[in-house]
Amino acid sequence: MKDVIIIGAGHNGLVTAFYLARAGYRPLVLESRATVGGCVTDETFAPGFKAPLANAIGPLRASVVRDLSLNGTVSFVRPDPHLVTLSPDGRSLALASDMARTTEAIRSFSAADAERYPEFCAVLQRLGRFLAPLLEMTPPDLDSPAAGEMWNLLKAGRRFRALGKKDGFRLLRWGPMAAADLVGEWFESDLLQGAIAARGVFGTAQGPWSAGSGAVLLLNAAADPVPGGSSVTVRGGLTALAGAMADAARRAGVEIRTSARVARILVQDGAAAGVVLENGEEIAARAVVSNADPRRTFLDLIDPVELDPGFLTKARNYRSRGTVAKVHLALGKLPAFTGVPNPADLHGRILVAPGIDYLERAFDASKYGELPKNPYLEITIPTLNDPDLAPAGKHVLSAHVQFVPFSLRAGAQWATHRDALRSIVLETLEQYAPGIRGTVEASQVLSPPDLEQSYGLTGGQIYHGEPALDQLFTMRPILGWARYDSPIDRLYLCGSGTHPGGGITGGSGQNAAHEIAGRLKARRG
Ligand SMILES: Cc1cc2nc3c(=O)[nH]c(=O)nc-3n(C[C@H](O)[C@H](O)[C@H](O)COP(=O)(O)OP(=O)(O)OC[C@H]3O[C@@H](n4cnc5c(N)ncnc54)[C@H](O)[C@@H]3O)c2cc1C
């Protein structure tokens, strides 16, 4: 009989396992893929060419980095400028940590925007600081909050008052607002508006005019209060980070088995009793924690007779529609972007999102099951920070393509649309880096269904569920079940489908471990 089984060795599963081991348990992690890390991995898409699946890391929560001793085992890279956004007129705008440099760059697009940018950064920092502690807490039990939860809410109330009227008002307005309106109140240049609003729609099925895209911007600011988002990566690719996290877990006493797909969670008398693997092996356990997404956990891994029909309906209504594809290119040489004469500026993320209308049109196409003609691209050239990801002198270009529908319009098939998507991405890149097409030696297209197939992401949703206002905090994943628990006794969740949600932060895994350890301890008495 195992102490605790964790289904999935995604980074959150590994973080939960690490903390549970530190709390005195002996977790067994069962991962269906042959490697650990889940989405924290690299795709070897041509001989000698590797592309990290995610372009940037969350960033990881500082306490996770500290506790897993990752600073000693992983080499983090923090490119500065963190973001360069490309303009169709052949120019670009770099957002860097040096405020004078950034405002000077903004001034060539709008003097008024240059004046307002420092204040916007300061507001984002203050609101981010207010929200950050909320990311670290278990969402309160709304029906009967415990004394500790009341205390946390009281503290949040006090901090809210301390924000002052102006920022408090901003916070209340920004959440339900459309990111387009929010940036429109601050800035006039299309390029800057697009760069900042893009964070509000990245990984979502919302356009910049969707109500609530402001909340996604705020959520990002809580973890990373930098306009446009920072661009942390690691040397050795994401595989190096996943390996270091797994090593930290093993050192703490965790057992990890890969190529071990869980087919079913065993339930006895309403409580989790273990799992059955795809090969028929049964493993009994006192508790089961799922790092798989909520829909996969509740709708695929549990016999529906074990869950009440009302809960099953809520689980089916949990939205998990993917809108992201990846295009990886193996390049014979470094591309020359017309608007970015200095290659040193290409080490962070490179954005093709030159305005609100551009983003909204790309979103529009995806609503009708069509590929956007002019896609929102977030590009990195990971070989600039880590030449070992390609053969000497060659480069990898990784394009995150936002607003690519999981389900294509009637009659269209992904089997024939990968080529169309590749062509659209190449055409777009060619506008900003003429000649790039001729340097492509190999490529890979991962559609949303490919992400579902390879990474177990239901609907290809990269965050295990839409980060929308009705699926955040006390409602992530389901109202009444946002505390890492479930209607099945001793069955818990620890993945991105729980608060605070997606991104490579370790936040969900750390919060879940804290909550689960407390509950298991209370049972032991
Ligand atoms: C294309 C893409 C781009 C992204 N870009 C970024 C980015 O730039 N920045 C950022 O911060 N985040 C990004 N993300 C999001 C981020 O990678 C995820 O939110 C995060 O890695 C999820 O971690 P997790 O541990 O919760 O889940 P996962 O990484 O999904 O891990 C879940 C694990 O469970 C396993 N599993 C599922 N079912 C079973 C089963 N039945 N039996 C055994 N194992 C099972 C899976 O194989 C997987 O390993 C991106 C994601 C994708 C897919």
Coordinates of C-alpha atoms and ligand atoms in Angstrom, one line a residue:
M1 CA 0.0 0.0 0.0
K2 CA 1.5 3.3 -1.1
D3 CA 1.2 6.5 1.0
V4 CA 0.2 8.8 -1.9
I5 CA 0.1 8.3 -5.7
I6 CA 0.5 11.3 -7.9
I7 CA -0.8 10.9 -11.4
G8 CA 1.5 12.8 -13.7
A9 CA 5.1 14.1 -13.5
G10 CA 4.4 17.5 -14.9
H11 CA 6.3 20.3 -13.0
N12 CA 3.3 20.8 -10.7
G13 CA 3.2 17.0 -9.9
L14 CA 6.9 17.1 -9.2
V15 CA 6.5 20.1 -6.9
T16 CA 3.6 18.5 -5.0
A17 CA 5.6 15.3 -4.7
F18 CA 8.6 17.1 -3.4
Y19 CA 6.7 19.0 -0.6
L20 CA 4.7 15.9 0.4
A21 CA 8.0 13.9 0.7
R22 CA 9.3 16.8 2.9
A23 CA 6.2 16.5 5.0
G24 CA 7.0 12.9 5.7
Y25 CA 5.1 11.0 3.0
R26 CA 6.6 8.6 0.4
P27 CA 4.9 9.7 -2.9
L28 CA 4.9 7.5 -6.0
V29 CA 4.6 9.5 -9.2
L30 CA 3.2 7.7 -12.2
E31 CA 3.8 9.4 -15.6
S32 CA 2.3 8.2 -18.8
R33 CA 5.0 9.8 -21.0
A34 CA 8.5 8.4 -21.3
T35 CA 10.0 11.6 -19.7
V36 CA 9.3 13.8 -16.7
G37 CA 8.2 17.4 -16.8
G38 CA 4.9 17.3 -18.8
C39 CA 4.9 20.5 -20.8
V40 CA 8.2 21.5 -19.3
T41 CA 10.1 19.8 -22.1
D42 CA 11.8 20.2 -25.5
E43 CA 10.8 18.8 -28.8
T44 CA 13.6 17.3 -30.8
F45 CA 12.1 18.0 -34.2
A46 CA 15.1 17.5 -36.6
P47 CA 18.4 15.8 -36.0
G48 CA 20.4 18.1 -33.6
F49 CA 17.6 20.7 -33.3
K50 CA 15.6 21.0 -30.1
A51 CA 12.8 23.6 -29.3
P52 CA 11.6 24.2 -25.8
L53 CA 7.8 23.7 -25.8
A54 CA 7.1 26.8 -23.8
N55 CA 8.9 30.0 -24.9
A56 CA 9.4 31.4 -21.4
I57 CA 9.1 30.2 -17.8
G58 CA 6.3 31.5 -15.7
P59 CA 8.5 32.8 -13.9
L60 CA 8.8 30.0 -11.2
R61 CA 7.7 31.0 -7.7
A62 CA 10.8 32.1 -5.8
S63 CA 10.1 29.8 -2.8
V64 CA 9.9 26.8 -5.2
V65 CA 13.3 27.7 -6.7
R66 CA 14.7 28.0 -3.2
D67 CA 13.2 24.9 -1.7
L68 CA 14.1 22.6 -4.7
S69 CA 17.6 24.3 -4.7
L70 CA 17.1 25.0 -8.4
N71 CA 19.6 27.9 -8.4
G72 CA 22.3 25.4 -7.7
T73 CA 21.3 23.0 -10.4
V74 CA 19.7 25.1 -13.2
S75 CA 21.2 28.0 -15.1
F76 CA 18.4 30.6 -15.5
V77 CA 18.7 33.2 -18.3
R78 CA 16.9 36.6 -18.0
P79 CA 17.1 38.3 -21.3
D80 CA 17.0 42.1 -21.3
P81 CA 15.2 43.6 -23.3
H82 CA 12.6 41.0 -22.3
L83 CA 10.3 41.8 -25.3
V84 CA 10.7 43.2 -28.8
T85 CA 7.5 44.0 -30.6
L86 CA 7.7 44.2 -34.4
S87 CA 5.9 47.0 -36.4
P88 CA 4.6 46.3 -39.9
D89 CA 6.3 49.6 -41.0
G90 CA 9.7 48.0 -40.5
R91 CA 10.4 49.4 -37.0
S92 CA 10.4 47.7 -33.6
L93 CA 9.9 48.6 -30.0
A94 CA 12.1 47.0 -27.3
L95 CA 10.8 46.9 -23.7
A96 CA 13.8 46.6 -21.3
S97 CA 14.5 47.0 -17.6
D98 CA 16.2 50.3 -18.3
M99 CA 13.3 52.7 -18.0
A100 CA 15.2 55.6 -19.8
R101 CA 16.0 53.3 -22.7
T102 CA 12.4 52.0 -23.0
T103 CA 10.7 55.4 -22.8
E104 CA 13.1 56.8 -25.4
A105 CA 12.1 53.9 -27.7
I106 CA 8.4 54.4 -27.0
R107 CA 8.8 58.2 -27.7
S108 CA 9.5 57.4 -31.4
F109 CA 6.0 56.0 -31.6
S110 CA 4.2 58.4 -29.2
A111 CA 5.5 61.1 -26.9
A112 CA 2.4 60.8 -24.8
D113 CA 2.9 57.0 -24.3
A114 CA 6.5 57.6 -23.3
E115 CA 5.3 60.0 -20.6
R116 CA 2.7 57.5 -19.2
Y117 CA 4.7 54.3 -19.4
P118 CA 6.6 54.7 -16.1
E119 CA 3.4 55.3 -14.2
F120 CA 1.8 52.3 -15.8
C121 CA 4.7 50.1 -14.7
A122 CA 4.5 51.5 -11.2
V123 CA 0.7 50.8 -11.0
L124 CA 1.2 47.3 -12.4
Q125 CA 3.9 46.7 -9.7
R126 CA 1.6 47.9 -6.9
L127 CA -1.5 45.9 -8.1
G128 CA 0.8 42.9 -8.6
R129 CA 2.1 43.2 -5.1
F130 CA -1.4 43.3 -3.7
L131 CA -2.5 40.3 -5.7
A132 CA 0.6 38.1 -5.2
P133 CA -0.4 36.8 -1.7
L134 CA -3.8 35.7 -3.1
L135 CA -1.9 33.4 -5.5
E136 CA -0.3 31.6 -2.6
M137 CA -3.5 30.9 -0.6
T138 CA -6.0 28.1 -0.9
P139 CA -9.2 29.7 -2.1
P140 CA -11.5 30.1 0.9
D141 CA -14.4 27.8 1.6
L142 CA -17.3 30.2 0.8
D143 CA -19.9 28.1 2.6
S144 CA -18.1 27.8 5.9
P145 CA -14.8 29.6 6.0
A146 CA -12.5 28.4 8.7
A147 CA -11.0 30.9 11.2
G148 CA -7.6 31.0 9.4
E149 CA -9.4 31.8 6.1
M150 CA -11.4 34.6 7.7
W151 CA -8.1 36.0 8.9
N152 CA -6.5 35.8 5.5
L153 CA -9.5 37.5 4.0
L154 CA -9.3 40.2 6.6
K155 CA -5.7 40.7 5.9
A156 CA -6.5 41.0 2.2
G157 CA -9.2 43.6 3.0
R158 CA -6.6 45.6 5.0
R159 CA -4.1 45.4 2.2
F160 CA -6.8 46.5 -0.2
R161 CA -7.5 49.6 1.9
A162 CA -3.8 50.3 2.0
L163 CA -3.7 50.4 -1.8
G164 CA -5.6 53.7 -1.6
K165 CA -8.7 54.8 -3.4
K166 CA -7.2 55.2 -6.9
D167 CA -5.4 51.9 -7.1
G168 CA -8.3 50.1 -5.3
F169 CA -10.7 51.5 -7.9
R170 CA -8.4 50.5 -10.7
L171 CA -8.2 46.9 -9.4
L172 CA -12.0 46.6 -9.2
R173 CA -12.4 48.0 -12.8
W174 CA -9.6 46.2 -14.5
G175 CA -10.6 42.7 -13.7
P176 CA -13.9 42.6 -15.6
M177 CA -12.7 45.0 -18.3
A178 CA -11.5 44.1 -21.8
A179 CA -7.7 44.4 -22.1
A180 CA -8.3 46.6 -25.2
D181 CA -10.2 49.2 -23.1
L182 CA -7.6 49.0 -20.3
V183 CA -4.6 49.7 -22.6
G184 CA -6.7 52.3 -24.5
E185 CA -7.0 54.3 -21.3
W186 CA -3.3 54.5 -21.0
F187 CA -1.7 54.4 -24.4
E188 CA -2.4 55.6 -28.0
S189 CA 0.2 53.7 -30.1
D190 CA -1.0 50.5 -31.7
L191 CA 2.3 48.8 -31.1
L192 CA 2.4 49.4 -27.4
Q193 CA -1.3 48.7 -26.9
G194 CA -0.9 45.3 -28.7
A195 CA 2.3 44.4 -26.7
I196 CA 0.6 44.9 -23.4
A197 CA -2.9 43.6 -24.2
A198 CA -1.3 40.4 -25.7
R199 CA -0.6 39.1 -22.2
G200 CA -4.3 39.3 -21.5
V201 CA -5.1 36.8 -24.2
F202 CA -2.1 34.6 -24.4
G203 CA -3.2 30.9 -24.0
T204 CA -6.8 31.9 -23.8
A205 CA -9.9 31.7 -26.0
Q206 CA -10.5 35.4 -25.5
G207 CA -9.7 38.4 -27.8
P208 CA -8.6 41.7 -26.5
W209 CA -12.2 43.0 -26.6
S210 CA -13.5 40.1 -24.5
A211 CA -14.7 41.2 -21.1
G212 CA -12.5 39.7 -18.4
S213 CA -9.3 39.7 -20.5
G214 CA -8.2 42.4 -18.0
A215 CA -8.3 39.8 -15.3
V216 CA -5.8 37.6 -17.2
L217 CA -3.5 40.7 -17.4
L218 CA -3.8 41.2 -13.7
L219 CA -3.3 37.5 -12.9
N220 CA -0.1 37.7 -14.9
A221 CA 1.0 40.9 -13.2
A222 CA 0.6 39.2 -9.8
A223 CA 3.2 36.6 -10.7
D224 CA 5.3 38.8 -13.1
P225 CA 4.5 42.5 -12.9
V226 CA 6.4 43.5 -16.0
P227 CA 4.5 45.0 -19.0
G228 CA 4.4 42.3 -21.7
G229 CA 5.8 39.7 -19.3
S230 CA 9.4 38.7 -18.6
S231 CA 11.2 36.1 -20.7
V232 CA 13.1 33.8 -18.3
T233 CA 14.5 30.6 -19.8
V234 CA 17.1 28.0 -18.8
R235 CA 20.3 26.7 -20.4
G236 CA 20.0 23.1 -21.5
G237 CA 16.4 23.6 -22.6
L238 CA 13.3 22.9 -20.4
T239 CA 14.4 19.3 -20.2
A240 CA 17.2 20.5 -17.9
L241 CA 14.7 22.2 -15.6
A242 CA 12.3 19.2 -15.5
G243 CA 15.3 16.9 -14.8
A244 CA 16.5 19.2 -11.9
M245 CA 13.0 19.3 -10.4
A246 CA 12.7 15.5 -10.6
D247 CA 16.1 15.1 -9.0
A248 CA 15.1 17.4 -6.2
A249 CA 11.9 15.3 -5.7
R250 CA 13.9 12.0 -5.7
R251 CA 16.4 13.4 -3.2
A252 CA 13.5 14.2 -0.9
G253 CA 12.3 10.6 -1.1
V254 CA 9.9 10.5 -4.1
E255 CA 9.7 7.5 -6.4
I256 CA 9.0 8.3 -10.1
R257 CA 7.9 5.8 -12.7
T258 CA 7.7 6.9 -16.3
S259 CA 5.8 5.1 -19.2
A260 CA 3.2 4.3 -16.6
R261 CA -0.2 5.6 -17.8
V262 CA -3.0 5.5 -15.2
A263 CA -6.1 4.1 -16.8
R264 CA -8.5 4.5 -13.8
I265 CA -8.6 5.8 -10.3
L266 CA -9.9 3.1 -7.9
V267 CA -12.7 4.3 -5.7
Q268 CA -14.0 2.3 -2.7
D269 CA -16.9 3.5 -0.5
G270 CA -16.6 7.0 -2.0
A271 CA -12.8 7.3 -1.3
A272 CA -9.8 7.0 -3.6
A273 CA -8.1 3.6 -3.0
G274 CA -5.4 3.6 -5.6
V275 CA -5.0 3.3 -9.4
V276 CA -5.1 0.8 -12.2
L277 CA -2.4 1.3 -14.9
E278 CA -3.0 0.8 -18.6
N279 CA -1.2 -2.6 -18.4
G280 CA -3.6 -3.8 -15.8
E281 CA -1.4 -3.4 -12.8
E282 CA -3.2 -2.2 -9.6
I283 CA -1.5 -0.1 -7.0
A284 CA -3.3 0.6 -3.8
A285 CA -2.8 3.9 -2.0
R286 CA -4.1 5.9 1.0
A287 CA -4.5 9.0 -1.2
V288 CA -4.4 9.9 -4.9
V289 CA -3.4 13.3 -6.3
S290 CA -4.0 14.1 -10.0
N291 CA -1.7 16.4 -12.0
A292 CA -3.8 15.6 -15.0
D293 CA -6.3 18.3 -16.0
P294 CA -9.7 18.5 -14.3
R295 CA -11.7 17.2 -17.3
R296 CA -9.3 14.2 -17.8
T297 CA -9.3 13.5 -14.1
F298 CA -13.1 13.6 -13.5
L299 CA -14.4 12.5 -16.9
D300 CA -11.8 10.0 -18.1
L301 CA -10.1 8.4 -15.1
I302 CA -13.1 7.9 -12.8
D303 CA -16.1 5.6 -13.3
P304 CA -19.0 8.1 -13.7
V305 CA -21.1 6.1 -11.2
E306 CA -18.8 7.4 -8.4
L307 CA -19.7 11.1 -9.1
D308 CA -23.0 12.8 -8.7
P309 CA -24.7 13.9 -11.9
G310 CA -24.7 17.6 -10.9
F311 CA -20.9 17.5 -10.4
L312 CA -20.4 15.6 -13.7
T313 CA -22.4 18.4 -15.5
K314 CA -20.1 21.0 -13.9
A315 CA -17.0 19.1 -14.9
R316 CA -18.3 18.8 -18.5
N317 CA -19.0 22.6 -18.5
Y318 CA -15.4 23.4 -17.4
R319 CA -14.0 25.1 -20.6
S320 CA -10.8 23.7 -22.0
R321 CA -10.7 24.7 -25.6
G322 CA -7.2 25.1 -26.9
T323 CA -6.2 28.0 -29.1
V324 CA -2.4 27.5 -29.3
A325 CA -0.2 25.9 -31.9
K326 CA 3.5 25.7 -32.1
V327 CA 5.7 26.0 -35.2
H328 CA 9.4 25.1 -34.8
L329 CA 11.9 26.0 -37.5
A330 CA 15.4 24.7 -38.0
L331 CA 17.3 27.6 -39.5
G332 CA 20.6 27.5 -41.4
K333 CA 21.5 30.9 -40.0
L334 CA 20.2 33.6 -37.6
P335 CA 17.3 35.5 -39.2
A336 CA 17.8 39.2 -39.8
F337 CA 14.7 41.1 -38.6
T338 CA 14.4 44.5 -40.5
G339 CA 13.3 46.3 -37.4
V340 CA 15.9 44.9 -35.0
P341 CA 19.4 45.7 -36.3
N342 CA 21.1 44.6 -33.0
P343 CA 20.9 40.8 -32.6
A344 CA 21.5 41.3 -28.8
D345 CA 17.8 42.5 -28.7
L346 CA 16.6 39.2 -30.0
H347 CA 17.4 37.1 -26.9
G348 CA 14.0 37.6 -25.3
R349 CA 10.5 37.2 -26.7
I350 CA 9.7 38.7 -30.1
L351 CA 6.1 39.7 -30.7
V352 CA 4.0 40.0 -33.8
A353 CA 0.9 41.6 -32.3
P354 CA 1.0 45.1 -33.7
G355 CA -2.3 46.4 -32.3
I356 CA -5.7 45.6 -30.8
D357 CA -7.4 45.3 -34.2
Y358 CA -4.8 42.8 -35.4
L359 CA -5.2 40.7 -32.3
E360 CA -9.0 40.8 -32.4
R361 CA -9.1 39.8 -36.1
A362 CA -6.8 36.8 -35.3
F363 CA -9.2 35.8 -32.5
D364 CA -12.3 36.3 -34.8
A365 CA -11.0 33.7 -37.3
S366 CA -10.5 31.1 -34.5
K367 CA -14.1 31.6 -33.3
Y368 CA -15.3 30.2 -36.7
G369 CA -12.8 27.4 -36.8
E370 CA -10.5 29.1 -39.2
L371 CA -6.8 29.8 -39.2
P372 CA -6.0 33.5 -38.7
K373 CA -4.6 35.0 -41.9
N374 CA -2.4 37.3 -39.9
P375 CA -1.5 35.4 -36.7
Y376 CA -0.5 36.7 -33.3
L377 CA 3.0 35.2 -32.9
E378 CA 5.2 35.1 -30.0
I379 CA 8.7 34.1 -31.2
T380 CA 11.9 33.0 -29.5
I381 CA 15.2 32.1 -30.9
P382 CA 16.3 29.8 -28.0
T383 CA 19.7 29.1 -29.6
L384 CA 20.8 32.7 -28.9
N385 CA 20.7 31.9 -25.2
D386 CA 21.7 28.2 -25.6
P387 CA 23.7 27.4 -28.8
D388 CA 23.6 23.7 -27.9
L389 CA 20.0 23.4 -29.0
A390 CA 21.2 23.3 -32.7
P391 CA 24.2 22.2 -34.6
A392 CA 27.1 24.8 -34.6
G393 CA 26.1 28.0 -36.4
K394 CA 22.5 27.0 -36.9
H395 CA 19.4 28.3 -35.1
V396 CA 16.0 27.2 -33.8
L397 CA 13.0 29.6 -34.1
S398 CA 10.1 28.7 -31.9
A399 CA 6.8 30.4 -32.8
H400 CA 3.9 30.2 -30.4
V401 CA 0.8 30.8 -32.6
Q402 CA -2.1 32.1 -30.7
F403 CA -5.7 31.8 -31.9
V404 CA -5.5 28.5 -33.7
P405 CA -8.7 26.6 -33.2
F406 CA -8.8 23.0 -31.8
S407 CA -11.8 22.2 -34.0
L408 CA -11.6 23.4 -37.6
R409 CA -14.8 24.5 -39.4
A410 CA -17.0 21.8 -40.8
G411 CA -15.2 19.6 -43.4
A412 CA -11.7 20.9 -42.6
Q413 CA -9.2 18.4 -41.1
W414 CA -6.0 19.1 -39.2
A415 CA -4.2 16.4 -41.2
T416 CA -4.3 18.8 -44.2
H417 CA -4.2 22.1 -42.3
R418 CA -0.7 21.8 -40.7
D419 CA 0.9 22.8 -44.0
A420 CA -1.5 25.7 -44.3
L421 CA -0.5 26.9 -40.8
R422 CA 3.2 26.5 -41.6
S423 CA 2.7 28.6 -44.7
I424 CA 0.8 31.4 -42.8
V425 CA 3.6 31.5 -40.2
L426 CA 6.3 31.6 -42.8
E427 CA 4.5 34.3 -44.8
T428 CA 4.2 36.4 -41.6
L429 CA 7.8 35.9 -40.7
E430 CA 8.9 36.8 -44.2
Q431 CA 7.3 40.3 -43.8
Y432 CA 9.5 41.0 -40.8
A433 CA 12.6 39.0 -41.6
P434 CA 12.9 38.9 -45.4
G435 CA 14.7 35.8 -46.7
I436 CA 14.0 33.7 -43.6
R437 CA 12.0 31.2 -45.7
G438 CA 15.1 30.3 -47.7
T439 CA 17.0 29.4 -44.5
V440 CA 14.5 26.8 -43.2
E441 CA 16.1 23.3 -43.2
A442 CA 13.3 21.5 -41.3
S443 CA 10.1 22.3 -39.4
Q444 CA 7.5 21.0 -37.1
V445 CA 3.9 22.0 -36.6
L446 CA 2.1 21.1 -33.4
S447 CA -1.7 21.8 -33.7
P448 CA -4.0 21.9 -30.6
P449 CA -5.0 18.3 -31.3
D450 CA -1.3 17.3 -31.4
L451 CA -0.8 19.0 -28.0
E452 CA -3.8 17.0 -26.7
Q453 CA -2.4 13.8 -28.1
S454 CA 1.2 14.2 -27.0
Y455 CA 0.8 16.0 -23.7
G456 CA -2.6 14.8 -22.5
L457 CA -3.9 18.4 -22.5
T458 CA -7.7 18.1 -22.9
G459 CA -8.8 20.2 -25.9
G460 CA -5.1 21.2 -26.3
Q461 CA -5.7 23.8 -23.6
I462 CA -2.2 24.8 -22.5
Y463 CA -3.3 25.9 -19.0
H464 CA -5.5 22.8 -18.2
G465 CA -8.6 25.0 -18.6
E466 CA -9.5 28.5 -19.8
P467 CA -8.2 31.2 -17.4
A468 CA -11.5 33.2 -17.5
L469 CA -13.1 35.1 -14.7
D470 CA -15.6 32.3 -14.1
Q471 CA -12.8 29.7 -13.8
L472 CA -10.4 31.5 -11.5
F473 CA -9.7 31.5 -7.7
T474 CA -12.8 30.0 -5.8
M475 CA -14.1 28.8 -9.2
R476 CA -11.0 27.0 -10.4
P477 CA -11.8 24.4 -11.5
I478 CA -15.3 24.2 -10.1
L479 CA -17.1 26.4 -7.5
G480 CA -17.1 24.5 -4.2
W481 CA -14.1 22.3 -5.3
A482 CA -11.3 24.9 -5.6
R483 CA -9.4 23.7 -2.6
Y484 CA -7.4 21.0 -4.4
D485 CA -10.0 18.4 -3.2
S486 CA -12.8 16.6 -4.9
P487 CA -16.2 15.0 -4.2
I488 CA -14.2 11.7 -3.9
D489 CA -12.6 11.5 -0.5
R490 CA -8.8 11.4 -0.5
L491 CA -8.7 12.3 -4.2
Y492 CA -6.9 15.7 -4.8
L493 CA -5.8 17.8 -7.7
C494 CA -2.5 19.6 -8.1
G495 CA -2.2 20.7 -11.7
S496 CA -2.7 24.0 -13.6
G497 CA -6.4 23.5 -13.6
T498 CA -6.4 24.5 -9.9
H499 CA -5.7 28.0 -8.4
P500 CA -3.6 29.9 -9.3
G501 CA -3.5 28.2 -12.6
G502 CA -1.3 27.9 -15.7
G503 CA 2.2 28.8 -16.5
I504 CA 5.4 27.3 -15.3
T505 CA 5.3 28.7 -11.8
G506 CA 4.9 25.7 -9.5
G507 CA 2.2 27.7 -7.8
S508 CA -0.6 25.1 -8.1
G509 CA 1.7 22.3 -7.1
Q510 CA 3.0 24.1 -4.0
N511 CA -0.4 25.3 -2.8
A512 CA -1.9 21.8 -3.4
A513 CA 0.9 20.1 -1.4
H514 CA 0.4 22.5 1.5
E515 CA -3.4 21.8 1.6
I516 CA -3.1 18.0 1.0
A517 CA -0.4 17.6 3.7
G518 CA -2.6 19.4 6.2
R519 CA -5.6 17.2 5.4
L520 CA -3.6 14.0 5.5
K521 CA -2.1 15.0 8.8
A522 CA -5.5 15.8 10.3
R523 CA -6.7 12.3 9.3
R524 CA -3.6 10.7 11.0
G525 CA -4.6 12.6 14.1
Ligands
LIG1 C1 2.7 24.9 -26.4 C2 2.7 25.5 -25.0 C3 3.3 26.7 -24.8 C4 3.3 27.2 -23.5 N1 4.0 28.4 -23.2 C5 4.2 28.8 -22.0 C6 5.0 29.9 -21.7 O1 5.6 30.5 -22.6 N2 5.2 30.3 -20.4 C7 4.6 29.5 -19.3 O2 4.8 29.9 -18.2 N3 3.8 28.5 -19.6 C8 3.6 28.1 -20.9 N4 2.8 27.0 -21.1 C9 2.0 26.5 -20.1 C10 2.8 25.6 -19.1 O3 3.7 24.8 -19.8 C11 1.8 24.7 -18.4 O4 0.8 25.5 -17.8 C12 2.4 23.9 -17.3 O5 3.6 23.4 -17.7 C13 1.5 22.9 -16.8 O6 2.1 22.1 -15.7 P1 1.4 21.0 -15.0 O7 2.4 20.3 -14.2 O8 0.2 21.6 -14.3 O9 0.8 20.0 -16.1 P2 1.5 19.2 -17.3 O10 2.8 19.8 -17.7 O11 0.4 19.2 -18.4 O12 1.7 17.8 -16.7 C14 0.7 16.9 -16.5 C15 1.3 15.5 -16.6 O13 0.3 14.5 -16.3 C16 0.6 13.4 -17.2 N5 -0.6 12.6 -17.3 C17 -1.9 13.0 -17.7 N6 -2.7 12.0 -17.7 C18 -2.0 10.9 -17.1 C19 -2.4 9.6 -16.8 N7 -3.6 9.1 -17.1 N8 -1.4 8.8 -16.3 C20 -0.2 9.3 -16.0 N9 0.2 10.5 -16.3 C21 -0.7 11.3 -16.9 C22 0.9 14.1 -18.5 O14 1.6 13.2 -19.4 C23 1.8 15.2 -18.0 O15 3.2 14.8 -17.9 C24 2.8 26.5 -22.4 C25 2.2 25.2 -22.6 C26 2.2 24.7 -23.9 C27 1.6 23.4 -24.2

